[in-house]
Short mmCIF file of N, CA and C in Angstrom, two decimals:
data_model
loop_
_atom_site.label_atom_id
_atom_site.label_comp_id
_atom_site.label_asym_id
_atom_site.label_seq_id
_atom_site.Cartn_x
_atom_site.Cartn_y
_atom_site.Cartn_z
N UNK A 1 6.20 -22.88 35.85
CA UNK A 1 5.28 -21.97 35.89
C UNK A 1 6.63 -20.76 37.69
N UNK A 2 7.41 -20.17 36.91
CA UNK A 2 8.29 -19.74 38.25
C UNK A 2 7.62 -18.45 39.25
N UNK A 3 7.61 -18.77 40.46
CA UNK A 3 7.16 -18.03 42.04
C UNK A 3 7.88 -16.20 41.27
N UNK A 4 7.43 -15.66 42.47
CA UNK A 4 7.61 -14.12 41.58
C UNK A 4 8.98 -14.11 42.25
N UNK A 5 9.37 -14.76 43.77
CA UNK A 5 10.79 -14.41 43.81
C UNK A 5 11.24 -15.14 43.24
N UNK A 6 11.02 -16.20 42.47
CA UNK A 6 12.72 -16.79 41.08
C UNK A 6 12.84 -15.06 40.43
N UNK A 7 11.60 -14.94 39.81
CA UNK A 7 11.81 -14.16 38.86
C UNK A 7 12.61 -12.83 39.38
N UNK A 8 12.16 -12.90 40.40
CA UNK A 8 12.99 -10.99 40.97
C UNK A 8 14.25 -12.00 41.12
N UNK A 9 14.92 -13.07 41.75
CA UNK A 9 16.14 -13.02 41.61
C UNK A 9 16.85 -13.13 40.53
N UNK A 10 16.00 -13.89 39.50
CA UNK A 10 16.86 -13.97 38.02
C UNK A 10 16.45 -12.69 37.43
N UNK A 11 15.98 -11.64 38.03
CA UNK A 11 16.67 -10.49 37.62
C UNK A 11 17.40 -9.87 38.49
N UNK A 12 17.61 -9.70 39.62
CA UNK A 12 19.14 -9.38 40.69
C UNK A 12 20.27 -9.78 39.81
N UNK A 13 20.29 -11.40 39.61
CA UNK A 13 21.25 -12.15 39.11
C UNK A 13 21.63 -11.63 37.55
N UNK A 14 20.32 -11.38 36.76
CA UNK A 14 21.07 -10.91 35.53
C UNK A 14 21.48 -9.83 35.30
N UNK A 15 20.92 -8.73 36.15
CA UNK A 15 21.30 -7.05 36.39
C UNK A 15 23.58 -7.11 36.93
N UNK A 16 23.61 -7.97 38.52
CA UNK A 16 24.70 -7.59 38.54
C UNK A 16 25.77 -9.05 37.70
N UNK A 17 25.75 -9.99 37.19
CA UNK A 17 26.77 -10.09 35.91
C UNK A 17 27.03 -9.64 35.24
N UNK A 18 25.68 -9.04 34.42
CA UNK A 18 26.13 -7.68 33.52
C UNK A 18 26.77 -6.94 33.80
N UNK A 19 26.86 -6.86 34.71
CA UNK A 19 28.07 -5.83 36.17
C UNK A 19 29.35 -5.85 35.80
N UNK A 20 28.77 -7.37 36.34
CA UNK A 20 30.10 -7.93 36.08
C UNK A 20 30.84 -8.18 35.13
N UNK A 21 30.55 -9.04 34.10
CA UNK A 21 30.99 -8.82 33.09
C UNK A 21 31.34 -7.69 32.29
N UNK A 22 30.94 -6.36 32.24
CA UNK A 22 31.09 -5.38 32.11
C UNK A 22 32.14 -4.53 31.66
N UNK A 23 32.58 -4.54 33.93
CA UNK A 23 33.88 -4.33 34.02
C UNK A 23 34.86 -4.83 34.01
N UNK A 24 35.15 -6.14 33.70
CA UNK A 24 35.96 -6.91 33.81
C UNK A 24 36.18 -6.65 32.17
N UNK A 25 35.50 -6.62 30.82
CA UNK A 25 35.65 -6.15 29.71
C UNK A 25 36.03 -5.17 29.89
N UNK A 26 35.98 -3.63 30.16
CA UNK A 26 36.43 -2.47 30.70
C UNK A 26 37.74 -2.69 30.95
N UNK A 27 38.08 -3.34 32.49
CA UNK A 27 39.56 -3.32 32.12
C UNK A 27 40.75 -4.24 31.87
N UNK A 28 39.11 -5.72 30.46
CA UNK A 28 40.87 -5.86 30.07
C UNK A 28 41.50 -5.29 28.22
N UNK A 29 40.46 -3.95 28.52
CA UNK A 29 40.26 -3.27 27.41
C UNK A 29 40.28 -3.50 25.82
N UNK A 30 39.09 -4.64 25.82
CA UNK A 30 39.11 -5.30 24.40
C UNK A 30 37.72 -5.32 24.29
N UNK A 31 38.12 -5.25 23.07
CA UNK A 31 36.48 -4.84 22.56
C UNK A 31 35.54 -6.28 21.97
N UNK A 32 35.42 -6.73 22.89
CA UNK A 32 34.05 -7.57 22.76
C UNK A 32 33.45 -7.68 23.90
N UNK A 33 31.52 -8.09 23.49
CA UNK A 33 30.60 -7.62 24.24
C UNK A 33 30.28 -9.23 25.15
N UNK A 34 30.24 -8.77 26.36
CA UNK A 34 29.29 -9.74 26.46
C UNK A 34 28.03 -9.62 27.85
N UNK A 35 26.99 -10.10 26.83
CA UNK A 35 25.71 -9.16 27.29
C UNK A 35 25.08 -10.93 28.00
N UNK A 36 24.58 -10.60 29.53
CA UNK A 36 23.51 -11.73 30.80
C UNK A 36 22.49 -11.86 29.35
N UNK A 37 22.04 -12.82 28.65
CA UNK A 37 20.82 -12.42 28.19
C UNK A 37 19.88 -12.93 28.65
N UNK A 38 19.31 -14.36 29.79
CA UNK A 38 19.05 -15.02 30.64
C UNK A 38 19.81 -15.12 31.94
N UNK A 39 18.49 -15.15 33.14
CA UNK A 39 19.34 -16.94 34.06
C UNK A 39 18.00 -16.62 34.26
N UNK A 40 17.85 -18.30 35.04
CA UNK A 40 16.87 -18.85 35.43
C UNK A 40 17.16 -19.78 36.64
N UNK A 41 16.64 -19.59 37.25
CA UNK A 41 16.78 -19.43 39.25
C UNK A 41 16.02 -21.33 39.25
N UNK A 42 16.81 -22.81 39.68
CA UNK A 42 15.60 -23.21 39.84
C UNK A 42 14.69 -22.95 41.56
N UNK A 43 13.79 -23.60 41.34
CA UNK A 43 12.64 -23.44 42.39
C UNK A 43 13.20 -24.20 44.14
N UNK A 44 14.14 -24.12 44.19
CA UNK A 44 15.02 -23.50 45.50
C UNK A 44 16.54 -23.33 45.26
N UNK A 45 16.20 -21.79 44.22
CA UNK A 45 17.26 -20.72 44.25
C UNK A 45 19.17 -21.68 44.16
N UNK A 46 19.13 -22.62 43.99
CA UNK A 46 20.57 -23.31 44.66
C UNK A 46 20.82 -23.16 43.19
N UNK A 47 20.39 -23.46 42.38
CA UNK A 47 21.22 -23.34 41.31
C UNK A 47 20.59 -22.18 39.83
N UNK A 48 21.32 -22.00 39.18
CA UNK A 48 20.92 -20.93 38.24
C UNK A 48 22.04 -21.36 36.98
N UNK A 49 21.22 -21.28 36.22
CA UNK A 49 21.53 -21.27 34.73
C UNK A 49 21.51 -19.40 34.49
N UNK A 50 22.82 -19.30 33.67
CA UNK A 50 23.33 -18.46 32.97
C UNK A 50 23.35 -17.92 31.02
N UNK A 51 22.58 -17.38 30.81
CA UNK A 51 22.92 -17.13 28.98
C UNK A 51 23.62 -16.35 28.92
N UNK A 52 24.54 -16.35 28.34
CA UNK A 52 25.23 -15.71 27.22
C UNK A 52 25.08 -15.43 26.86
N UNK A 53 25.88 -14.36 25.13
CA UNK A 53 25.52 -13.86 24.31
C UNK A 53 26.63 -13.17 24.21
N UNK A 54 28.07 -13.38 23.40
CA UNK A 54 29.10 -12.97 23.23
C UNK A 54 29.81 -13.01 21.90
N UNK A 55 30.19 -11.87 21.65
CA UNK A 55 30.11 -10.56 20.18
C UNK A 55 31.52 -9.94 20.13
N UNK A 56 32.70 -10.21 19.35
CA UNK A 56 32.39 -11.13 18.17
C UNK A 56 31.98 -12.60 18.30
N UNK A 57 31.84 -13.01 17.32
CA UNK A 57 31.63 -14.43 17.29
C UNK A 57 32.78 -15.65 17.13
N UNK A 58 33.89 -14.96 17.22
CA UNK A 58 35.07 -15.77 16.70
C UNK A 58 35.48 -15.35 18.54
N UNK A 59 35.25 -15.25 18.98
CA UNK A 59 35.82 -14.98 20.45
C UNK A 59 34.75 -15.79 21.54
N UNK A 60 33.75 -16.32 20.72
CA UNK A 60 32.53 -17.15 21.39
C UNK A 60 33.56 -17.84 22.32
N UNK A 61 34.04 -19.52 21.97
CA UNK A 61 34.62 -20.77 22.45
C UNK A 61 35.86 -20.61 23.22
N UNK A 62 36.33 -18.94 22.99
CA UNK A 62 37.39 -18.91 24.11
C UNK A 62 37.26 -17.75 25.38
N UNK A 63 35.91 -17.44 25.13
CA UNK A 63 35.93 -16.38 26.30
C UNK A 63 34.81 -17.25 27.23
N UNK A 64 33.49 -18.54 27.01
CA UNK A 64 33.87 -19.80 26.97
C UNK A 64 34.05 -20.73 27.71
N UNK A 65 34.63 -20.82 28.01
CA UNK A 65 35.92 -21.24 28.30
C UNK A 65 36.32 -20.33 29.98
N UNK A 66 37.00 -19.40 29.23
CA UNK A 66 37.28 -19.06 29.58
C UNK A 66 36.64 -18.69 30.98
N UNK A 67 35.46 -18.35 30.63
CA UNK A 67 33.98 -18.22 32.17
C UNK A 67 33.57 -19.16 32.59
N UNK A 68 33.97 -20.65 31.88
CA UNK A 68 34.05 -22.17 32.93
C UNK A 68 35.01 -21.78 34.23
N UNK A 69 36.56 -21.48 33.43
CA UNK A 69 37.96 -21.88 34.28
C UNK A 69 37.28 -20.69 35.58
N UNK A 70 36.83 -19.96 35.32
CA UNK A 70 36.75 -18.36 36.61
C UNK A 70 34.81 -18.18 36.77
N UNK A 71 34.29 -19.70 36.91
CA UNK A 71 32.59 -19.11 37.24
C UNK A 71 33.36 -19.42 39.30
N UNK A 72 34.26 -19.80 39.68
CA UNK A 72 34.18 -19.77 41.18
C UNK A 72 34.48 -18.11 41.80
N UNK A 73 35.44 -17.72 40.12
CA UNK A 73 35.58 -16.52 41.00
C UNK A 73 34.86 -15.28 41.31
N UNK A 74 33.53 -15.73 39.86
CA UNK A 74 32.15 -14.94 39.69
C UNK A 74 31.50 -14.78 40.36
N UNK A 75 31.64 -16.15 41.04
CA UNK A 75 30.43 -17.30 41.77
C UNK A 75 30.41 -15.91 43.46
N UNK A 76 32.00 -15.53 43.72
CA UNK A 76 32.22 -15.01 44.80
C UNK A 76 32.31 -13.58 44.62
N UNK A 77 32.07 -13.37 43.40
CA UNK A 77 32.59 -11.59 42.82
C UNK A 77 30.44 -11.19 43.62
N UNK A 78 30.12 -12.02 42.80
CA UNK A 78 28.46 -11.68 43.11
C UNK A 78 27.74 -12.01 43.85
N UNK A 79 28.68 -13.21 45.19
CA UNK A 79 27.94 -12.77 46.63
C UNK A 79 28.69 -12.22 47.24
N UNK A 80 29.50 -11.60 47.00
CA UNK A 80 29.61 -9.84 47.61
C UNK A 80 28.40 -9.04 47.24
N UNK A 81 28.60 -9.07 45.75
CA UNK A 81 27.33 -7.75 45.82
C UNK A 81 26.10 -8.33 46.14
N UNK A 82 25.19 -9.17 46.25
CA UNK A 82 23.96 -9.92 47.30
C UNK A 82 24.15 -9.91 48.31
N UNK A 83 24.94 -10.36 49.36
CA UNK A 83 25.10 -10.94 50.49
C UNK A 83 23.99 -10.78 51.30
N UNK A 84 23.29 -9.33 50.93
CA UNK A 84 22.32 -8.81 51.73
C UNK A 84 20.69 -8.53 51.28
N UNK A 85 20.67 -9.56 49.86
CA UNK A 85 19.58 -9.82 49.58
C UNK A 85 19.83 -11.02 49.11
N UNK A 86 20.32 -12.56 49.19
CA UNK A 86 19.66 -13.78 48.95
C UNK A 86 20.46 -14.06 50.02
N UNK A 87 20.73 -15.15 50.39
CA UNK A 87 20.62 -16.22 51.55
C UNK A 87 21.51 -16.82 51.15
N UNK A 88 21.30 -17.82 49.98
CA UNK A 88 22.50 -18.24 49.91
C UNK A 88 23.10 -17.55 48.14
N UNK A 89 24.34 -17.61 47.44
CA UNK A 89 24.69 -17.36 46.50
C UNK A 89 24.17 -18.71 45.20
N UNK A 90 23.51 -18.28 44.29
CA UNK A 90 23.05 -19.90 43.77
C UNK A 90 24.75 -19.92 43.30
N UNK A 91 24.77 -21.88 42.75
CA UNK A 91 25.63 -21.92 42.15
C UNK A 91 25.44 -21.59 40.57
N UNK A 92 26.32 -21.31 39.41
CA UNK A 92 26.26 -20.52 38.51
C UNK A 92 26.38 -21.66 37.10
N UNK A 93 26.17 -21.95 36.45
CA UNK A 93 26.25 -22.91 35.39
C UNK A 93 25.62 -21.56 34.16
N UNK A 94 27.34 -21.57 33.15
CA UNK A 94 26.72 -20.88 32.31
C UNK A 94 27.05 -21.81 30.83
N UNK A 95 26.14 -20.58 30.05
CA UNK A 95 26.08 -21.06 28.79
C UNK A 95 25.43 -20.43 27.44
N UNK A 96 25.67 -20.93 26.34
CA UNK A 96 26.19 -19.87 25.47
C UNK A 96 24.72 -19.44 24.61
N UNK A 97 24.41 -18.53 24.14
CA UNK A 97 22.87 -17.66 24.20
C UNK A 97 23.61 -18.08 22.57
N UNK A 98 22.34 -18.80 21.68
CA UNK A 98 22.68 -18.41 20.22
C UNK A 98 21.39 -17.65 19.38
N UNK A 99 20.55 -17.41 20.51
CA UNK A 99 19.33 -17.40 19.43
C UNK A 99 19.33 -15.87 18.86
N UNK A 100 19.84 -15.30 18.78
CA UNK A 100 20.21 -14.12 18.28
C UNK A 100 20.45 -14.11 16.31
N UNK A 101 21.64 -15.30 16.23
CA UNK A 101 22.13 -16.05 15.59
C UNK A 101 21.21 -16.78 14.71
N UNK A 102 20.00 -17.27 15.11
CA UNK A 102 18.94 -18.21 14.57
C UNK A 102 17.79 -17.46 14.65
N UNK A 103 17.67 -15.96 15.23
CA UNK A 103 17.48 -14.86 14.24
C UNK A 103 17.73 -14.70 13.42
N UNK A 104 18.83 -13.62 13.05
CA UNK A 104 19.59 -13.49 12.27
C UNK A 104 19.01 -14.83 10.43
N UNK A 105 19.34 -16.26 10.66
CA UNK A 105 19.83 -16.46 10.06
C UNK A 105 18.08 -16.65 8.81
N UNK A 106 17.36 -16.92 9.88
CA UNK A 106 15.99 -16.41 9.98
C UNK A 106 15.39 -15.44 8.68
N UNK A 107 16.39 -14.09 9.61
CA UNK A 107 15.84 -13.02 8.33
C UNK A 107 16.48 -13.21 7.02
N UNK A 108 18.05 -13.71 7.24
CA UNK A 108 18.28 -14.03 6.37
C UNK A 108 17.27 -14.81 4.86
N UNK A 109 16.86 -15.55 5.69
CA UNK A 109 16.62 -16.77 4.46
C UNK A 109 14.68 -15.56 4.34
N UNK A 110 14.20 -15.06 5.27
CA UNK A 110 12.91 -14.08 4.57
C UNK A 110 13.62 -13.66 3.80
N UNK A 111 14.39 -12.85 4.22
CA UNK A 111 14.29 -12.29 2.49
C UNK A 111 15.19 -12.59 0.93
N UNK A 112 15.87 -12.94 1.45
CA UNK A 112 16.20 -14.40 -0.27
C UNK A 112 14.97 -14.41 -0.64
N UNK A 113 13.87 -15.08 0.51
CA UNK A 113 11.97 -14.99 -0.82
C UNK A 113 12.35 -14.37 -1.56
N UNK A 114 11.98 -12.65 -0.11
CA UNK A 114 11.88 -11.26 -1.13
C UNK A 114 12.71 -10.33 -2.28
N UNK A 115 13.80 -11.30 -2.24
CA UNK A 115 14.48 -10.88 -3.04
C UNK A 115 13.72 -11.84 -4.50
N UNK A 116 13.28 -12.41 -5.16
CA UNK A 116 12.84 -13.50 -5.98
C UNK A 116 11.36 -13.73 -5.38
N UNK A 117 10.58 -12.32 -5.68
CA UNK A 117 9.08 -12.58 -5.74
C UNK A 117 8.78 -14.28 -6.94
N UNK A 118 7.63 -14.78 -7.16
CA UNK A 118 7.07 -15.08 -7.39
C UNK A 118 5.51 -14.79 -8.08
N UNK A 119 5.94 -14.16 -9.76
CA UNK A 119 4.62 -13.21 -9.44
C UNK A 119 4.80 -14.04 -11.19
#
């Protein structure tokens, strides 16, 4: 179970990382949307798992590779933003979040069944 401190750090990191990705996307003038769907910080606040959702789908692999390469730069930018709120900026580990894809697949499967009702 997460402590209140972990929850606050999760929310802070999610908000600040979302802002970093939004600014980067705006500066690059692309039509790519990168959302920070969830952040889970470890109990010692040393490591943060960051789940990203990337749209459109065809850019996912390229964006994730680029994010992996720029992790230290992203962490430095984040550190400058939250330096007064945390003692140590956690190490960032980025993951691709595909939960929305799974929801979409389930909805399509359910709609497919509704189209051919058994009566």
